[in-house]
mmCIF file of C-alpha atoms in Angstrom:
data_model
loop_
_atom_site.group_PDB
_atom_site.id
_atom_site.type_symbol
_atom_site.label_atom_id
_atom_site.label_comp_id
_atom_site.label_asym_id
_atom_site.label_seq_id
_atom_site.Cartn_x
_atom_site.Cartn_y
_atom_site.Cartn_z
ATOM 1 C CA MET A 140 78.351 -161.268 46.751
ATOM 2 C CA ALA A 141 76.262 -158.408 47.345
ATOM 3 C CA GLY A 142 72.625 -159.090 48.484
ATOM 4 C CA ILE A 143 73.325 -162.534 50.076
ATOM 5 C CA ALA A 144 72.373 -162.740 53.781
ATOM 6 C CA PRO A 145 75.616 -163.403 55.738
ATOM 7 C CA PRO A 146 75.814 -166.428 58.176
ATOM 8 C CA GLY A 147 73.605 -165.657 61.273
ATOM 9 C CA GLY A 148 71.673 -163.235 59.236
ATOM 10 C CA ARG A 149 67.622 -163.271 59.163
ATOM 11 C CA ALA A 150 66.070 -166.634 58.930
ATOM 12 C CA GLY A 151 64.102 -167.250 55.977
ATOM 13 C CA HIS A 152 63.918 -170.071 53.392
ATOM 14 C CA ALA A 153 67.225 -171.368 53.309
ATOM 15 C CA VAL A 154 69.045 -171.753 50.027
ATOM 16 C CA ALA A 155 72.406 -173.567 49.895
ATOM 17 C CA VAL A 156 74.271 -173.214 46.494
ATOM 18 C CA VAL A 157 77.190 -175.652 46.192
ATOM 19 C CA ALA A 158 80.429 -174.106 44.799
ATOM 20 C CA PHE A 159 83.621 -176.049 43.583
ATOM 21 C CA ASP A 160 86.556 -175.604 41.642
ATOM 22 C CA GLY A 161 85.651 -175.440 37.888
ATOM 23 C CA VAL A 162 81.869 -174.711 38.624
ATOM 24 C CA GLN A 163 80.351 -172.660 35.864
ATOM 25 C CA LEU A 164 80.101 -168.995 37.081
ATOM 26 C CA LEU A 165 76.613 -168.387 35.668
ATOM 27 C CA ASP A 166 75.278 -171.506 37.153
ATOM 28 C CA VAL A 167 76.056 -170.043 40.670
ATOM 29 C CA THR A 168 75.374 -166.362 39.971
ATOM 30 C CA GLY A 169 72.296 -166.534 37.755
ATOM 31 C CA PRO A 170 70.092 -168.179 40.422
ATOM 32 C CA VAL A 171 71.605 -166.409 43.332
ATOM 33 C CA GLU A 172 70.545 -163.001 41.510
ATOM 34 C CA VAL A 173 67.097 -164.265 40.958
ATOM 35 C CA PHE A 174 66.614 -165.217 44.652
ATOM 36 C CA THR A 175 68.229 -162.080 46.149
ATOM 37 C CA THR A 176 66.281 -159.764 43.670
ATOM 38 C CA ALA A 177 63.076 -161.659 44.759
ATOM 39 C CA ASN A 178 63.767 -160.475 48.260
ATOM 40 C CA ARG A 179 62.992 -156.992 47.021
ATOM 41 C CA TYR A 180 59.572 -157.950 46.250
ATOM 42 C CA GLY A 181 58.295 -159.937 49.149
ATOM 43 C CA ALA A 182 60.264 -163.039 49.147
ATOM 44 C CA ASP A 183 62.332 -164.292 52.154
ATOM 45 C CA TYR A 184 65.421 -166.075 50.929
ATOM 46 C CA ASP A 185 68.630 -166.502 52.978
ATOM 47 C CA VAL A 186 71.002 -167.592 50.427
ATOM 48 C CA ARG A 187 74.382 -169.166 51.456
ATOM 49 C CA VAL A 188 77.113 -170.325 49.020
ATOM 50 C CA VAL A 189 78.897 -173.392 50.541
ATOM 51 C CA SER A 190 81.950 -175.439 49.527
ATOM 52 C CA ALA A 191 83.072 -178.793 51.004
ATOM 53 C CA SER A 192 86.040 -177.063 52.672
ATOM 54 C CA GLY A 193 84.568 -173.766 53.419
ATOM 55 C CA ALA A 194 87.211 -172.102 51.317
ATOM 56 C CA GLY A 195 86.684 -170.031 48.122
ATOM 57 C CA VAL A 196 86.777 -171.647 44.690
ATOM 58 C CA ALA A 197 87.976 -170.816 41.225
ATOM 59 C CA THR A 198 85.153 -170.827 38.619
ATOM 60 C CA SER A 199 85.369 -172.136 34.986
ATOM 61 C CA SER A 200 86.122 -168.564 33.794
ATOM 62 C CA GLY A 201 88.892 -168.343 36.087
ATOM 63 C CA LEU A 202 87.210 -165.754 38.290
ATOM 64 C CA PRO A 203 87.464 -166.756 41.928
ATOM 65 C CA ILE A 204 84.382 -166.462 44.210
ATOM 66 C CA GLY A 205 84.242 -166.663 47.946
ATOM 67 C CA VAL A 206 81.816 -168.721 49.923
ATOM 68 C CA HIS A 207 79.894 -168.237 53.121
ATOM 69 C CA ALA A 208 80.762 -171.474 54.817
ATOM 70 C CA GLY A 209 81.395 -175.078 54.826
ATOM 71 C CA PRO A 210 78.406 -177.504 55.403
ATOM 72 C CA SER A 211 78.653 -177.147 59.299
ATOM 73 C CA GLY A 212 77.964 -173.253 58.832
ATOM 74 C CA LEU A 213 74.462 -173.923 57.244
ATOM 75 C CA PRO A 214 71.149 -173.987 58.951
ATOM 76 C CA ARG A 215 70.173 -177.424 59.976
ATOM 77 C CA ARG A 216 67.300 -177.546 57.574
ATOM 78 C CA LEU A 217 67.261 -176.206 54.082
ATOM 79 C CA GLY A 218 64.347 -175.169 51.973
ATOM 80 C CA THR A 219 66.494 -175.646 48.814
ATOM 81 C CA LEU A 220 69.772 -177.228 47.781
ATOM 82 C CA LEU A 221 70.902 -175.910 44.526
ATOM 83 C CA VAL A 222 73.745 -177.868 42.690
ATOM 84 C CA PRO A 223 75.660 -176.015 39.810
ATOM 85 C CA GLY A 224 77.717 -177.825 37.333
ATOM 86 C CA ARG A 225 80.981 -177.915 35.407
ATOM 87 C CA THR A 226 81.358 -178.800 31.580
ATOM 88 C CA ASP A 227 83.920 -181.441 32.701
ATOM 89 C CA TRP A 228 81.433 -183.411 34.536
ATOM 90 C CA ARG A 229 83.906 -186.407 34.886
ATOM 91 C CA SER A 230 86.094 -184.464 37.246
ATOM 92 C CA ALA A 231 83.113 -183.331 39.351
ATOM 93 C CA VAL A 232 81.648 -186.779 39.918
ATOM 94 C CA ALA A 233 85.165 -188.102 40.656
ATOM 95 C CA ASP A 234 85.480 -185.599 43.537
ATOM 96 C CA THR A 235 84.224 -187.889 46.335
ATOM 97 C CA ALA A 236 84.158 -185.113 48.857
ATOM 98 C CA LEU A 237 81.915 -183.140 46.571
ATOM 99 C CA VAL A 238 79.476 -185.940 45.942
ATOM 100 C CA GLU A 239 79.364 -186.642 49.654
ATOM 101 C CA LEU A 240 78.600 -182.930 50.284
ATOM 102 C CA VAL A 241 75.634 -182.964 47.772
ATOM 103 C CA ALA A 242 74.344 -186.178 49.197
ATOM 104 C CA GLY A 243 74.676 -185.033 52.824
ATOM 105 C CA LEU A 244 73.054 -181.652 52.177
ATOM 106 C CA SER A 245 70.243 -183.260 50.192
ATOM 107 C CA GLY A 246 68.926 -185.175 53.206
ATOM 108 C CA ARG A 247 68.596 -181.718 54.876
ATOM 109 C CA ALA A 248 66.714 -180.073 52.006
ATOM 110 C CA GLY A 249 63.087 -179.759 51.231
ATOM 111 C CA ARG A 250 63.964 -179.850 47.630
ATOM 112 C CA VAL A 251 67.095 -180.408 45.518
ATOM 113 C CA ALA A 252 67.855 -178.636 42.267
ATOM 114 C CA SER A 253 70.529 -178.624 39.667
ATOM 115 C CA VAL A 254 71.633 -176.326 36.811
ATOM 116 C CA CYS A 255 73.287 -177.725 33.602
ATOM 117 C CA ALA A 256 75.884 -180.385 34.376
ATOM 118 C CA GLY A 257 74.885 -180.167 38.102
ATOM 119 C CA ALA A 258 72.600 -183.108 37.082
ATOM 120 C CA PHE A 259 75.615 -185.482 36.994
ATOM 121 C CA LEU A 260 76.463 -184.710 40.454
ATOM 122 C CA LEU A 261 72.848 -185.386 41.541
ATOM 123 C CA ALA A 262 72.952 -188.607 39.519
ATOM 124 C CA ALA A 263 76.325 -189.543 41.098
ATOM 125 C CA ALA A 264 74.694 -189.060 44.624
ATOM 126 C CA GLY A 265 71.898 -191.418 43.706
ATOM 127 C CA LEU A 266 69.342 -188.704 43.660
ATOM 128 C CA LEU A 267 68.088 -189.127 40.069
ATOM 129 C CA ASP A 268 67.550 -192.991 39.940
ATOM 130 C CA GLY A 269 64.218 -193.546 38.332
ATOM 131 C CA ARG A 270 63.428 -189.853 37.946
ATOM 132 C CA ARG A 271 63.110 -187.644 34.870
ATOM 133 C CA ALA A 272 65.947 -185.219 34.504
ATOM 134 C CA ALA A 273 67.137 -182.483 32.215
ATOM 135 C CA THR A 274 70.798 -181.153 31.597
ATOM 136 C CA HIS A 275 72.340 -179.056 28.837
ATOM 137 C CA TRP A 276 71.317 -180.345 25.360
ATOM 138 C CA GLU A 277 74.955 -181.282 24.487
ATOM 139 C CA LEU A 278 75.327 -183.353 27.582
ATOM 140 C CA ALA A 279 72.011 -185.295 27.716
ATOM 141 C CA PRO A 280 73.238 -188.259 25.743
ATOM 142 C CA GLU A 281 76.282 -188.447 28.164
ATOM 143 C CA LEU A 282 74.018 -188.327 31.254
ATOM 144 C CA ALA A 283 71.686 -191.117 29.702
ATOM 145 C CA THR A 284 74.747 -193.207 29.003
ATOM 146 C CA ALA A 285 76.538 -192.617 32.182
ATOM 147 C CA TYR A 286 73.510 -193.079 34.354
ATOM 148 C CA PRO A 287 70.948 -195.342 32.722
ATOM 149 C CA ALA A 288 68.690 -195.357 35.648
ATOM 150 C CA VAL A 289 67.942 -191.672 34.888
ATOM 151 C CA ARG A 290 65.190 -190.864 32.501
ATOM 152 C CA VAL A 291 66.867 -188.006 30.596
ATOM 153 C CA GLU A 292 64.771 -185.452 28.577
ATOM 154 C CA ALA A 293 66.754 -183.423 26.206
ATOM 155 C CA ASP A 294 64.302 -180.715 25.406
ATOM 156 C CA PRO A 295 62.802 -179.026 28.459
ATOM 157 C CA LEU A 296 64.407 -175.893 30.015
ATOM 158 C CA PHE A 297 63.690 -177.670 33.335
ATOM 159 C CA VAL A 298 62.008 -180.834 34.746
ATOM 160 C CA ARG A 299 60.506 -181.449 37.932
ATOM 161 C CA ASP A 300 60.148 -185.028 39.317
ATOM 162 C CA GLY A 301 58.813 -184.960 42.947
ATOM 163 C CA GLU A 302 61.067 -182.690 45.071
ATOM 164 C CA VAL A 303 63.856 -182.790 42.584
ATOM 165 C CA VAL A 304 64.269 -180.180 39.768
ATOM 166 C CA THR A 305 66.758 -180.229 37.144
ATOM 167 C CA SER A 306 67.585 -177.613 34.422
ATOM 168 C CA ALA A 307 69.038 -177.171 31.089
ATOM 169 C CA GLY A 308 72.382 -175.337 30.345
ATOM 170 C CA VAL A 309 73.811 -172.183 31.998
ATOM 171 C CA SER A 310 71.312 -169.519 31.627
ATOM 172 C CA ALA A 311 68.437 -171.976 32.293
ATOM 173 C CA GLY A 312 69.284 -171.767 35.906
ATOM 174 C CA ILE A 313 67.641 -168.307 35.835
ATOM 175 C CA ASP A 314 64.420 -169.833 34.296
ATOM 176 C CA LEU A 315 64.572 -172.576 37.080
ATOM 177 C CA ALA A 316 65.125 -170.166 39.890
ATOM 178 C CA LEU A 317 62.195 -168.006 38.664
ATOM 179 C CA SER A 318 59.876 -171.115 38.520
ATOM 180 C CA LEU A 319 60.924 -171.667 42.297
ATOM 181 C CA VAL A 320 60.150 -168.136 43.216
ATOM 182 C CA GLU A 321 56.824 -168.418 41.714
ATOM 183 C CA GLU A 322 56.244 -171.751 43.558
ATOM 184 C CA ASP A 323 57.235 -170.246 46.908
ATOM 185 C CA TRP A 324 55.858 -166.772 46.801
ATOM 186 C CA GLY A 325 53.531 -166.540 43.887
ATOM 187 C CA ALA A 326 53.370 -165.340 40.348
ATOM 188 C CA ASP A 327 53.556 -161.618 41.138
ATOM 189 C CA VAL A 328 56.700 -161.827 42.931
ATOM 190 C CA ALA A 329 58.378 -163.888 40.153
ATOM 191 C CA ARG A 330 56.982 -161.656 37.547
ATOM 192 C CA ARG A 331 58.284 -158.497 39.218
ATOM 193 C CA THR A 332 61.772 -160.150 39.756
ATOM 194 C CA ALA A 333 61.892 -161.122 35.952
ATOM 195 C CA ARG A 334 60.899 -157.579 34.810
ATOM 196 C CA HIS A 335 63.829 -156.243 37.069
ATOM 197 C CA LEU A 336 66.180 -158.626 35.737
ATOM 198 C CA VAL A 337 64.958 -158.097 32.121
ATOM 199 C CA VAL A 338 64.359 -161.876 31.499
ATOM 200 C CA PHE A 339 61.397 -163.749 30.319
ATOM 201 C CA MET A 340 59.150 -165.062 33.127
ATOM 202 C CA ALA A 341 58.730 -168.126 30.927
ATOM 203 C CA ARG A 342 61.162 -168.475 27.836
ATOM 204 C CA PRO A 343 59.273 -169.514 24.679
ATOM 205 C CA GLY A 344 60.284 -172.930 23.454
ATOM 206 C CA GLY A 345 62.681 -175.653 24.673
ATOM 207 C CA GLN A 346 66.330 -176.424 24.234
ATOM 208 C CA ALA A 347 65.883 -178.001 20.716
ATOM 209 C CA GLN A 348 65.791 -174.583 19.282
ATOM 210 C CA PHE A 349 69.349 -173.944 20.569
ATOM 211 C CA GLY A 350 70.723 -177.613 19.573
ATOM 212 C CA ALA A 351 72.605 -178.673 16.508
ATOM 213 C CA GLY A 352 69.846 -180.971 15.384
ATOM 214 C CA LEU A 353 70.035 -184.692 14.579
ATOM 215 C CA THR A 354 73.425 -186.036 13.957
ATOM 216 C CA PRO A 355 72.978 -189.838 13.717
ATOM 217 C CA GLY A 356 76.032 -192.161 13.607
ATOM 218 C CA ARG A 357 77.132 -193.679 10.466
ATOM 219 C CA PRO A 358 75.064 -196.660 9.962
ATOM 220 C CA ARG A 359 76.702 -200.100 9.195
ATOM 221 C CA HIS A 360 74.252 -201.186 6.492
ATOM 222 C CA PRO A 361 75.189 -199.826 2.915
ATOM 223 C CA SER A 362 71.592 -199.454 1.888
ATOM 224 C CA VAL A 363 70.957 -196.984 4.862
ATOM 225 C CA ARG A 364 74.015 -195.027 4.109
ATOM 226 C CA ARG A 365 72.937 -194.758 0.490
ATOM 227 C CA VAL A 366 69.556 -193.606 1.425
ATOM 228 C CA MET A 367 70.815 -190.948 4.002
ATOM 229 C CA ASP A 368 73.385 -189.643 1.512
ATOM 230 C CA HIS A 369 70.650 -189.318 -1.207
ATOM 231 C CA VAL A 370 68.356 -187.391 1.080
ATOM 232 C CA ALA A 371 71.035 -185.113 2.486
ATOM 233 C CA GLY A 372 72.193 -184.317 -1.013
ATOM 234 C CA ASP A 373 68.700 -183.089 -1.934
ATOM 235 C CA PRO A 374 66.525 -182.318 0.960
ATOM 236 C CA ALA A 375 63.713 -180.799 -1.083
ATOM 237 C CA GLY A 376 63.528 -184.005 -3.602
ATOM 238 C CA CYS A 377 60.542 -186.178 -3.745
ATOM 239 C CA HIS A 378 61.428 -188.877 -1.035
ATOM 240 C CA THR A 379 58.691 -191.343 -0.925
ATOM 241 C CA LEU A 380 59.266 -194.731 0.931
ATOM 242 C CA GLY A 381 59.243 -196.519 -2.383
ATOM 243 C CA SER A 382 61.760 -194.204 -4.045
ATOM 244 C CA LEU A 383 64.047 -194.419 -1.045
ATOM 245 C CA ALA A 384 63.805 -198.081 -1.027
ATOM 246 C CA ALA A 385 64.809 -198.149 -4.755
ATOM 247 C CA VAL A 386 67.728 -195.936 -3.836
ATOM 248 C CA GLY A 387 68.731 -198.498 -1.117
ATOM 249 C CA GLY A 388 68.060 -201.556 -3.425
ATOM 250 C CA VAL A 389 65.748 -203.145 -0.884
ATOM 251 C CA SER A 390 62.161 -203.374 -0.241
ATOM 252 C CA ALA A 391 60.202 -200.781 1.467
ATOM 253 C CA ARG A 392 59.431 -202.987 4.386
ATOM 254 C CA HIS A 393 63.074 -203.938 4.809
ATOM 255 C CA LEU A 394 64.272 -200.349 4.545
ATOM 256 C CA GLY A 395 61.909 -199.327 7.301
ATOM 257 C CA ARG A 396 63.182 -202.369 9.565
ATOM 258 C CA LEU A 397 66.877 -201.146 8.694
ATOM 259 C CA PHE A 398 66.153 -197.476 9.647
ATOM 260 C CA ARG A 399 64.562 -198.534 12.910
ATOM 261 C CA ASP A 400 67.445 -200.742 13.779
ATOM 262 C CA GLU A 401 70.230 -198.534 12.677
ATOM 263 C CA LEU A 402 68.856 -194.826 13.579
ATOM 264 C CA GLY A 403 65.832 -195.581 15.792
ATOM 265 C CA LEU A 404 63.726 -193.699 13.190
ATOM 266 C CA THR A 405 61.488 -194.295 10.331
ATOM 267 C CA PRO A 406 62.713 -193.253 6.747
ATOM 268 C CA GLY A 407 59.930 -190.505 6.992
ATOM 269 C CA GLN A 408 61.229 -189.179 10.250
ATOM 270 C CA TYR A 409 64.736 -188.984 9.059
ATOM 271 C CA VAL A 410 63.525 -187.099 5.737
ATOM 272 C CA GLU A 411 61.685 -184.686 7.943
ATOM 273 C CA SER A 412 64.866 -184.206 10.308
ATOM 274 C CA VAL A 413 67.090 -183.490 7.348
ATOM 275 C CA ARG A 414 64.533 -180.979 5.924
ATOM 276 C CA LEU A 415 64.191 -179.291 9.313
ATOM 277 C CA GLU A 416 67.792 -178.698 9.443
ATOM 278 C CA ALA A 417 68.012 -177.451 5.980
ATOM 279 C CA ALA A 418 65.353 -174.902 6.901
ATOM 280 C CA ARG A 419 67.112 -173.819 9.973
ATOM 281 C CA ARG A 420 70.340 -173.310 8.009
ATOM 282 C CA LEU A 421 68.417 -171.005 5.487
ATOM 283 C CA LEU A 422 66.739 -169.146 8.237
ATOM 284 C CA ASP A 423 69.931 -168.674 9.987
ATOM 285 C CA ASP A 424 71.455 -167.367 6.797
ATOM 286 C CA GLY A 425 68.434 -164.986 6.348
ATOM 287 C CA THR A 426 67.936 -166.569 2.774
ATOM 288 C CA GLY A 427 64.464 -165.774 1.449
ATOM 289 C CA THR A 428 60.968 -165.524 2.895
ATOM 290 C CA VAL A 429 59.485 -168.203 5.159
ATOM 291 C CA GLU A 430 57.667 -169.555 2.286
ATOM 292 C CA GLU A 431 60.654 -169.789 0.085
ATOM 293 C CA VAL A 432 62.553 -171.457 2.793
ATOM 294 C CA ALA A 433 59.771 -173.926 3.132
ATOM 295 C CA ARG A 434 59.840 -174.757 -0.663
ATOM 296 C CA ARG A 435 63.768 -174.894 -0.670
ATOM 297 C CA ALA A 436 63.915 -177.183 2.242
ATOM 298 C CA GLY A 437 61.213 -179.482 0.938
ATOM 299 C CA PHE A 438 58.259 -178.776 3.096
ATOM 300 C CA GLY A 439 56.080 -177.355 0.193
ATOM 301 C CA SER A 440 54.378 -174.605 2.297
ATOM 302 C CA SER A 441 55.098 -172.224 5.076
ATOM 303 C CA GLU A 442 52.146 -173.904 7.094
ATOM 304 C CA SER A 443 53.826 -177.361 6.834
ATOM 305 C CA LEU A 444 57.165 -175.867 7.948
ATOM 306 C CA ARG A 445 55.396 -173.911 10.861
ATOM 307 C CA ARG A 446 53.665 -177.146 12.026
ATOM 308 C CA VAL A 447 57.198 -179.103 12.172
ATOM 309 C CA PHE A 448 58.891 -176.124 13.778
ATOM 310 C CA GLN A 449 56.220 -175.880 16.535
ATOM 311 C CA HIS A 450 56.048 -179.618 17.186
ATOM 312 C CA THR A 451 60.006 -179.975 17.278
ATOM 313 C CA LEU A 452 61.226 -176.744 18.388
ATOM 314 C CA GLY A 453 58.443 -175.234 20.093
ATOM 315 C CA VAL A 454 58.731 -171.985 18.219
ATOM 316 C CA SER A 455 57.628 -170.646 14.767
ATOM 317 C CA PRO A 456 59.951 -170.278 11.895
ATOM 318 C CA THR A 457 59.715 -166.446 12.179
ATOM 319 C CA ALA A 458 60.274 -166.404 15.859
ATOM 320 C CA TYR A 459 63.279 -168.769 15.324
ATOM 321 C CA ARG A 460 64.682 -166.388 12.596
ATOM 322 C CA THR A 461 64.249 -163.375 14.956
ATOM 323 C CA ARG A 462 66.154 -165.157 17.635
ATOM 324 C CA PHE A 463 69.032 -166.632 16.054
ATOM 325 C CA ARG A 464 69.830 -164.666 12.824
ATOM 326 C CA THR A 465 71.345 -161.658 14.355
ATOM 327 C CA THR A 466 71.557 -159.580 17.474
ATOM 328 C CA ALA A 467 70.693 -156.346 15.649
ATOM 329 C CA GLY A 468 67.071 -156.577 16.047
ATOM 330 C CA SER A 469 67.448 -156.445 19.899
ATOM 331 C CA ARG A 470 69.085 -153.115 19.809
ATOM 332 C CA HIS A 471 66.210 -150.977 19.557
ATOM 333 C CA LEU A 472 68.223 -148.043 18.278
ATOM 334 C CA VAL A 473 66.667 -144.500 18.590
ATOM 335 C CA SER A 474 67.671 -142.160 15.725
ATOM 336 C CA ARG A 475 68.546 -138.736 16.584
ATOM 337 C CA PRO A 476 69.149 -135.735 14.342
ATOM 338 C CA PRO A 477 72.579 -134.523 13.641
ATOM 339 C CA ALA A 478 74.034 -132.212 16.193
ATOM 340 C CA PRO A 479 74.678 -128.452 15.240
ATOM 341 C CA ALA A 480 78.087 -127.975 13.809
ATOM 342 C CA GLY A 481 80.787 -126.790 16.206
ATOM 343 C CA THR A 482 79.023 -128.464 19.406
ATOM 344 C CA GLY A 483 81.533 -131.191 19.466
ATOM 345 C CA VAL A 484 78.630 -133.566 19.993
ATOM 346 C CA THR A 485 78.634 -136.615 17.498
ATOM 347 C CA GLU A 486 75.509 -138.101 16.050
ATOM 348 C CA GLU A 487 74.688 -141.422 17.667
ATOM 349 C CA ALA A 488 71.932 -143.586 18.507
ATOM 350 C CA GLY A 489 70.833 -144.086 22.179
ATOM 351 C CA ALA A 490 69.955 -147.602 23.209
ATOM 352 C CA LEU A 491 67.050 -148.044 25.462
ATOM 353 C CA SER A 492 67.843 -149.473 28.959
ATOM 354 C CA ALA A 493 65.517 -151.236 31.299
ATOM 355 C CA ARG A 494 65.459 -149.839 34.930
ATOM 356 C CA GLY A 495 64.661 -151.727 38.027
#
C-alpha cells in the first residue's frame, strides 16, 4: 500500500491496523489513507497492517491485500490499535487466533479503535465491557444482544469511552481517523487532511439519517396491533391518546401501559415515528415542498417537521432531501457552448474536481 512506512522505517506514532480474511476493504484503507495523508501536513504516523499469521488476506470484496508483518514484527509499543470489521461478525469472533491477536495487541497500545463490525472483535476480547460503543446502525441491536455488558449507542458516527474509540459503518472509519488526527496533531493538520481527501472535517448528523427507521416487532396484544395498523394506514390523521384508545378498545391508561410493555414507546412516540418515516419517504421521492411534506405526513407545519428531524436525525428536512434524493446535485456540471461544426469536439459538461 503506497504511503505506508515499511517495517524498520522511521519511528513515529505507531498505528497497527488488523487485517483478516473477509475484512471490509474500506474499513482498512479509509483510515490508512487518512493517517498517511496526514503525514504530508505534519503528522508522524508509522502505519503497519498486520495479520495473525503475517500473510496477506482476502477482503470482503474479493480483493487481496498484503500486510507488513505478524504481531512480532510490530513495534513493542503502539500508539493506536485499529480493528476493522466484517459484516459476518460471527465468523470473525469465532476465529480464536484473531480475537487473541486483538486482545494481545490492545495491551501494547495507548488507545484502541474499531471500525464498523470491528466493535464485535473488541467486545469478544473483553475490551468493551461496561463501555459505551458504536457500530453500524444495522448491527447495533446484534451487538447489544450478543454482548449485554456493552452500552451500545446506535446513532453516533463514533463514540469514545476512555482510551477505546468505536465507529459506525464503513466510511465512518474516515470520520474516526480524522478525529484521531485532530487529537494527536491538532485541528489544522486534520482540516488540511480532510480537504485533500475531499471529505467533511465533521460530517453533519449521525447514523439515524442513514437508517431504515423504527421497525418494531409485531406485538402480541390485539389492541396494540389494531392501533399500530390504524396509525400506519393514516399517519396524518388526528391520533390523540383518547382516539387511539378507542381504536384499541381499551382505556387510555391501559393503552399507554401496553405500548410501553410491548414496544418500549408511548403511543405518542409511536405516532411521531410513523409520521417521521412517512416524511422521509416523501422527501426521498421528491414529492412536494417541505411544507407540503409536513402536512401530508401529519406534522402540520414545516417548523414542527424541522424540530423532529433535528432532534431525531440531527439534520434539517431540506438537508436530508439534498443528501438522499439524488446524486445529481453533487455533480456541479459546468455548461459549455456548442463546439464549432467540423471540429470533432462534442458538447459536454465538465465536472469540477478537487485537487490536493
